[in-house]
């Protein structure tokens, strides 16, 4: 009887072990365990991890600057004074406000080709003065990109003034027209450092630098160059498209050594890249005018209006939409104000998963 009872208890314990982590006999294959899947971050979460802020909205926005015939900023416009058209169709304005408080994301795009050698000290000092006067601690950021035939990100966007001061202060022209590296017989990978790729550099500053800043900031490139492009694979119009696509305004400061033996100051090209993105071009002839140009850019960035609207064309097809802003107030129309804004935008494109 005791033997039967003992046998019963042994069988009962064996059944319990079978249900809870029994020891696997030699030669028996290990059980397959299905691991708990690790949640994959959504595109929005990945953007947050990368420090990029994305906003899913159907609103289109226009940053507008109004200037009178004496080049003074007009800061008294109201919603009733203007109308917005997209592809010729009037749009219903959702918001209209003076936008002086939005954070700024600025990229200094500095030409370090030989034609800039003698004016580079003034460029550095003016850029530093602008940075210290405009950037608000904890709110605005600036980046520094230098370029010849190649572009180099010297400093990614930062609000640290000491870092920016150090970076801008070290930007220099490495090769001039007398450098042996710039001889015609130099290898292409060396000689390209003696050329100038303006439009390639604009694309890099827009796509690789400013596109990674929050979309809620006002993005601007300050281009210091003579615009005399000699090596870009990107045509000017493509550089404009990239800037518009990333909501970047380009302010050009056309400057060069007047005694440099080759090339020229390309005023029309610099005006085109600026005006088509909603900015302006300046052509200072001395340090005083250079400082004045930077002061104008600073004033403009603080004198803009933000207009938003929901486009009547709701198609999310990635197409380009041409935007125009008109003054409707009869009294203001007589003043012939000059309106500065980007000429259009690219609609968001929904990619089918099928």
Coordinates of C-alpha atoms in Angstrom, one line a residue:
X1 CA 0.0 0.0 0.0
X2 CA 2.8 2.4 0.9
X3 CA 4.5 1.4 -2.3
X4 CA 1.4 2.3 -4.3
X5 CA 1.1 5.6 -2.5
X6 CA 4.7 6.5 -3.2
X7 CA 4.3 5.6 -6.8
X8 CA 1.2 7.8 -7.1
X9 CA 3.1 10.8 -5.5
X10 CA 6.0 10.3 -7.9
X11 CA 3.7 10.3 -10.9
X12 CA 1.9 13.5 -9.6
X13 CA 5.3 15.3 -9.2
X14 CA 6.3 14.3 -12.7
X15 CA 3.1 15.7 -14.2
X16 CA 3.7 19.0 -12.4
X17 CA 7.3 19.2 -13.7
X18 CA 6.0 18.6 -17.2
X19 CA 3.8 21.6 -16.9
X20 CA 6.5 23.9 -15.4
X21 CA 10.0 24.0 -16.8
X22 CA 10.9 20.3 -16.8
X23 CA 14.5 19.3 -17.4
X24 CA 15.0 18.4 -21.0
X25 CA 16.3 14.8 -21.5
X26 CA 19.5 14.4 -23.5
X27 CA 18.8 14.3 -27.2
X28 CA 15.4 16.0 -27.1
X29 CA 15.3 19.2 -29.1
X30 CA 14.9 22.4 -27.3
X31 CA 11.5 24.0 -27.4
X32 CA 11.0 26.9 -29.9
X33 CA 10.4 30.2 -28.0
X34 CA 8.7 33.0 -29.9
X35 CA 10.4 36.2 -28.8
X36 CA 8.3 39.3 -28.0
X37 CA 8.6 41.6 -31.0
X38 CA 10.4 44.9 -30.3
X39 CA 8.2 47.8 -31.3
X40 CA 9.6 49.7 -34.3
X41 CA 9.6 53.5 -34.1
X42 CA 7.2 55.3 -36.4
X43 CA 8.6 57.8 -38.9
X44 CA 7.5 60.6 -36.5
X45 CA 9.3 58.9 -33.5
X46 CA 12.4 58.4 -35.6
X47 CA 12.4 62.1 -36.5
X48 CA 12.1 63.0 -32.8
X49 CA 15.1 60.7 -32.0
X50 CA 17.0 62.5 -34.8
X51 CA 16.1 65.9 -33.5
X52 CA 13.8 66.6 -36.4
X53 CA 10.3 68.0 -35.8
X54 CA 7.7 67.0 -38.3
X55 CA 4.2 68.4 -38.5
X56 CA 1.4 66.6 -40.2
X57 CA -0.8 69.5 -41.4
X58 CA -2.7 70.5 -44.6
X59 CA -2.0 74.2 -44.0
X60 CA 0.2 76.0 -46.4
X61 CA 2.2 79.0 -45.1
X62 CA 3.8 82.1 -46.6
X63 CA 6.3 84.3 -44.9
X64 CA 5.7 87.9 -46.2
X65 CA 7.8 91.0 -46.0
X66 CA 6.4 94.4 -47.3
X67 CA 8.7 97.3 -48.2
X68 CA 7.8 100.8 -49.3
X69 CA 9.5 102.9 -52.0
X70 CA 12.0 104.2 -49.5
X71 CA 13.0 100.6 -48.5
X72 CA 11.3 100.9 -45.1
X73 CA 9.5 97.9 -43.7
X74 CA 5.8 98.1 -43.5
X75 CA 4.6 96.5 -40.3
X76 CA 1.0 97.6 -40.2
X77 CA -0.6 95.3 -42.7
X78 CA -3.8 93.4 -41.7
X79 CA -5.6 90.3 -43.0
X80 CA -8.0 92.6 -44.9
X81 CA -5.2 94.3 -46.8
X82 CA -4.0 91.3 -48.8
X83 CA -5.3 88.2 -50.6
X84 CA -3.4 85.0 -51.4
X85 CA -3.8 83.1 -54.7
X86 CA -2.6 79.5 -55.4
X87 CA -2.3 78.7 -59.1
X88 CA -4.5 81.8 -59.7
X89 CA -7.2 80.6 -57.3
X90 CA -8.1 82.9 -54.3
X91 CA -7.5 81.2 -50.9
X92 CA -9.2 81.7 -47.6
X93 CA -6.6 83.0 -45.1
X94 CA -6.6 81.1 -41.8
X95 CA -4.1 83.2 -39.9
X96 CA -2.4 86.5 -40.5
X97 CA 0.0 87.7 -37.9
X98 CA 3.3 89.6 -37.4
X99 CA 5.8 86.8 -36.8
X100 CA 8.7 88.2 -34.8
X101 CA 8.9 85.5 -32.2
X102 CA 9.3 82.3 -34.2
X103 CA 12.7 80.7 -33.7
X104 CA 15.3 81.2 -36.4
X105 CA 17.4 78.5 -38.0
X106 CA 20.2 80.2 -40.1
X107 CA 23.0 78.6 -42.2
X108 CA 25.9 80.8 -43.1
X109 CA 27.1 79.6 -46.5
X110 CA 30.6 81.1 -47.0
X111 CA 32.4 81.0 -50.3
X112 CA 36.1 80.2 -49.5
X113 CA 37.3 80.2 -53.1
X114 CA 40.2 82.4 -54.2
X115 CA 38.1 85.4 -55.2
X116 CA 37.1 85.9 -51.5
X117 CA 40.6 86.0 -50.0
X118 CA 40.9 89.7 -49.5
X119 CA 37.3 90.3 -48.4
X120 CA 37.2 87.2 -46.0
X121 CA 38.2 89.1 -42.8
X122 CA 35.3 91.6 -43.3
X123 CA 32.9 88.8 -44.0
X124 CA 33.8 87.0 -40.8
X125 CA 33.5 90.1 -38.7
X126 CA 30.2 91.1 -40.2
X127 CA 28.8 87.5 -39.8
X128 CA 29.9 87.4 -36.2
X129 CA 28.3 90.8 -35.5
X130 CA 25.1 89.7 -37.1
X131 CA 25.0 86.5 -35.1
X132 CA 25.6 88.2 -31.8
X133 CA 22.9 90.8 -32.6
X134 CA 20.2 88.5 -33.9
X135 CA 20.4 85.0 -32.3
X136 CA 18.5 84.7 -29.1
X137 CA 20.0 82.3 -26.5
X138 CA 18.0 79.1 -26.1
X139 CA 15.8 79.9 -29.1
X140 CA 17.7 80.5 -32.3
X141 CA 20.4 78.5 -34.0
X142 CA 23.0 79.0 -36.7
X143 CA 25.2 76.6 -38.7
X144 CA 28.3 77.3 -40.8
X145 CA 29.0 75.7 -44.2
X146 CA 32.1 76.6 -46.2
X147 CA 32.5 75.8 -49.9
X148 CA 34.8 75.9 -52.9
X149 CA 34.1 73.2 -55.5
X150 CA 33.3 71.0 -52.4
X151 CA 31.1 72.0 -49.5
X152 CA 32.0 71.3 -45.9
X153 CA 29.7 71.5 -42.9
X154 CA 32.0 73.4 -40.4
X155 CA 29.3 73.5 -37.7
X156 CA 25.9 72.0 -37.5
X157 CA 23.0 74.2 -36.1
X158 CA 23.9 75.4 -32.6
X159 CA 22.9 78.2 -30.3
X160 CA 26.3 78.3 -28.5
X161 CA 27.7 81.7 -29.3
X162 CA 31.2 80.6 -28.2
X163 CA 31.2 77.7 -30.7
X164 CA 29.9 79.9 -33.5
X165 CA 32.4 82.6 -32.8
X166 CA 35.2 80.1 -32.9
X167 CA 33.9 78.4 -36.1
X168 CA 33.3 81.5 -38.1
X169 CA 36.7 82.9 -37.0
X170 CA 38.6 80.0 -38.5
X171 CA 36.9 79.9 -41.9
X172 CA 39.5 80.9 -44.5
X173 CA 40.6 80.7 -48.1
X174 CA 43.0 77.8 -48.4
X175 CA 44.0 78.1 -52.1
X176 CA 44.4 81.2 -54.2
X177 CA 45.0 81.5 -58.0
X178 CA 48.8 81.1 -57.5
X179 CA 48.6 77.9 -55.5
X180 CA 50.2 74.9 -57.3
X181 CA 47.1 72.8 -56.5
X182 CA 45.1 75.1 -58.8
X183 CA 47.2 74.5 -61.9
X184 CA 45.4 73.0 -64.8
X185 CA 47.5 69.8 -64.6
X186 CA 46.5 69.1 -61.0
X187 CA 44.4 66.0 -60.4
X188 CA 40.6 66.7 -60.6
X189 CA 40.1 65.7 -57.0
X190 CA 42.6 68.3 -55.9
X191 CA 41.8 71.1 -58.4
X192 CA 38.1 71.0 -57.4
X193 CA 39.1 72.7 -54.2
X194 CA 40.1 75.7 -56.3
X195 CA 36.7 76.0 -58.1
X196 CA 33.4 77.3 -56.9
X197 CA 30.2 75.2 -56.6
X198 CA 27.6 77.7 -55.4
X199 CA 24.4 75.8 -56.3
X200 CA 25.7 72.5 -55.0
X201 CA 26.4 74.2 -51.7
X202 CA 23.0 75.8 -51.5
X203 CA 21.4 72.3 -51.9
X204 CA 23.7 70.9 -49.2
X205 CA 22.9 73.7 -46.8
X206 CA 19.1 73.3 -47.4
X207 CA 18.9 69.6 -47.5
X208 CA 21.6 68.3 -45.1
X209 CA 21.6 71.2 -42.6
X210 CA 18.4 73.2 -42.4
X211 CA 16.0 70.4 -43.4
X212 CA 17.0 68.7 -40.0
X213 CA 15.9 71.7 -38.0
X214 CA 12.3 71.9 -36.6
X215 CA 9.7 72.8 -39.3
X216 CA 8.3 75.4 -36.9
X217 CA 11.4 77.6 -37.3
X218 CA 12.1 80.2 -40.0
X219 CA 14.9 78.7 -42.1
X220 CA 17.3 81.0 -43.9
X221 CA 20.6 80.7 -45.8
X222 CA 22.9 83.7 -45.8
X223 CA 25.0 83.2 -48.9
X224 CA 28.3 85.1 -48.9
X225 CA 29.7 84.7 -52.5
X226 CA 30.2 86.4 -55.8
X227 CA 27.9 83.7 -57.3
X228 CA 30.5 82.9 -60.0
X229 CA 29.7 79.2 -60.2
X230 CA 32.4 77.1 -62.0
X231 CA 31.8 73.5 -60.9
X232 CA 28.2 72.7 -59.6
X233 CA 26.4 69.7 -61.0
X234 CA 23.2 71.3 -59.8
X235 CA 21.8 74.1 -62.0
X236 CA 20.6 77.3 -60.4
X237 CA 16.9 76.4 -60.8
X238 CA 17.3 73.1 -59.1
X239 CA 19.0 74.9 -56.1
X240 CA 16.0 77.1 -55.9
X241 CA 13.6 74.1 -56.0
X242 CA 15.5 72.4 -53.1
X243 CA 15.4 75.6 -51.0
X244 CA 11.7 76.0 -51.7
X245 CA 11.0 72.4 -51.0
X246 CA 12.7 72.7 -47.5
X247 CA 11.0 76.1 -46.9
X248 CA 14.4 77.9 -46.9
X249 CA 14.8 81.6 -47.7
X250 CA 18.1 82.6 -49.3
X251 CA 19.7 86.0 -48.6
X252 CA 22.6 86.7 -50.9
X253 CA 25.5 89.0 -50.1
X254 CA 27.4 89.4 -53.3
X255 CA 30.9 90.2 -52.5
X256 CA 34.4 89.5 -54.0
X257 CA 37.9 90.9 -54.4
X258 CA 37.5 93.6 -57.1
X259 CA 41.1 93.0 -58.2
X260 CA 40.8 89.3 -58.6
X261 CA 42.0 88.5 -62.2
X262 CA 39.2 86.1 -63.3
X263 CA 35.5 85.6 -63.0
X264 CA 32.9 88.2 -62.1
X265 CA 30.2 89.2 -59.6
X266 CA 27.1 87.4 -60.9
X267 CA 24.4 89.8 -59.7
X268 CA 21.5 88.3 -61.8
X269 CA 22.2 84.8 -60.5
X270 CA 22.3 85.9 -56.9
X271 CA 19.2 87.9 -57.3
X272 CA 17.4 84.9 -58.9
X273 CA 18.2 82.4 -56.1
X274 CA 17.2 85.0 -53.5
X275 CA 14.1 86.5 -54.9
X276 CA 12.7 83.1 -56.1
X277 CA 12.9 81.8 -52.5
X278 CA 11.5 85.0 -50.8
X279 CA 14.8 86.6 -49.9
X280 CA 16.8 89.5 -51.3
X281 CA 20.3 90.1 -52.7
X282 CA 22.7 92.8 -51.5
X283 CA 25.9 94.0 -53.2
X284 CA 28.0 95.9 -50.7
X285 CA 31.2 97.6 -51.9
X286 CA 32.9 98.2 -48.6
X287 CA 32.7 97.2 -44.9
X288 CA 30.1 99.8 -44.0
X289 CA 27.8 98.6 -46.7
X290 CA 28.4 95.0 -45.7
X291 CA 27.4 95.8 -42.2
X292 CA 24.3 97.6 -43.5
X293 CA 23.4 94.5 -45.6
X294 CA 23.5 92.3 -42.5
X295 CA 21.4 94.9 -40.6
X296 CA 18.8 94.9 -43.4
X297 CA 18.6 91.1 -43.2
X298 CA 18.2 91.2 -39.4
X299 CA 15.5 93.8 -39.7
X300 CA 13.7 91.8 -42.4
X301 CA 13.7 88.6 -40.3
X302 CA 12.1 90.5 -37.5
X303 CA 9.5 92.3 -39.7
X304 CA 7.8 89.4 -41.4
X305 CA 4.2 88.3 -41.5
X306 CA 3.1 84.7 -41.3
X307 CA 0.1 83.8 -43.5
X308 CA -1.5 80.4 -43.4
X309 CA -4.3 78.9 -45.4
X310 CA -5.8 75.5 -46.3
X311 CA -5.3 75.1 -50.1
X312 CA -8.5 74.5 -52.1
X313 CA -6.5 72.0 -54.1
X314 CA -6.3 69.1 -51.6
X315 CA -4.5 66.7 -53.8
X316 CA -1.4 65.3 -52.1
X317 CA 0.5 64.7 -55.3
X318 CA 3.8 66.4 -54.7
X319 CA 3.2 69.0 -57.4
X320 CA 4.5 72.5 -57.4
X321 CA 1.9 75.1 -56.4
X322 CA 2.5 78.7 -57.5
X323 CA 1.7 81.3 -54.8
X324 CA 1.0 85.0 -55.2
X325 CA 0.1 87.7 -52.7
X326 CA -1.6 90.9 -53.7
X327 CA -2.5 94.1 -51.9
X328 CA -6.2 94.7 -51.9
X329 CA -6.3 97.9 -49.8
X330 CA -6.8 100.7 -52.4
X331 CA -4.7 103.2 -50.3
X332 CA -1.9 100.8 -50.0
X333 CA -2.0 99.8 -53.6
X334 CA -1.2 103.5 -54.5
X335 CA 2.0 103.2 -52.4
X336 CA 3.2 100.4 -54.7
X337 CA 4.6 98.3 -51.9
X338 CA 7.1 95.6 -52.8
X339 CA 6.1 92.2 -51.4
X340 CA 8.8 89.6 -50.7
X341 CA 7.8 86.0 -50.3
X342 CA 8.6 82.6 -51.8
X343 CA 6.9 82.0 -55.2
X344 CA 5.4 78.6 -54.4
X345 CA 5.8 75.3 -52.6
X346 CA 5.6 71.6 -53.2
X347 CA 2.5 69.8 -52.0
X348 CA 3.0 66.9 -49.7
X349 CA 3.0 63.6 -51.5
X350 CA 1.3 60.5 -50.2
X351 CA 3.1 57.3 -51.3
X352 CA 0.9 54.3 -51.7
X353 CA 1.9 51.2 -49.7
X354 CA 0.7 48.9 -52.5

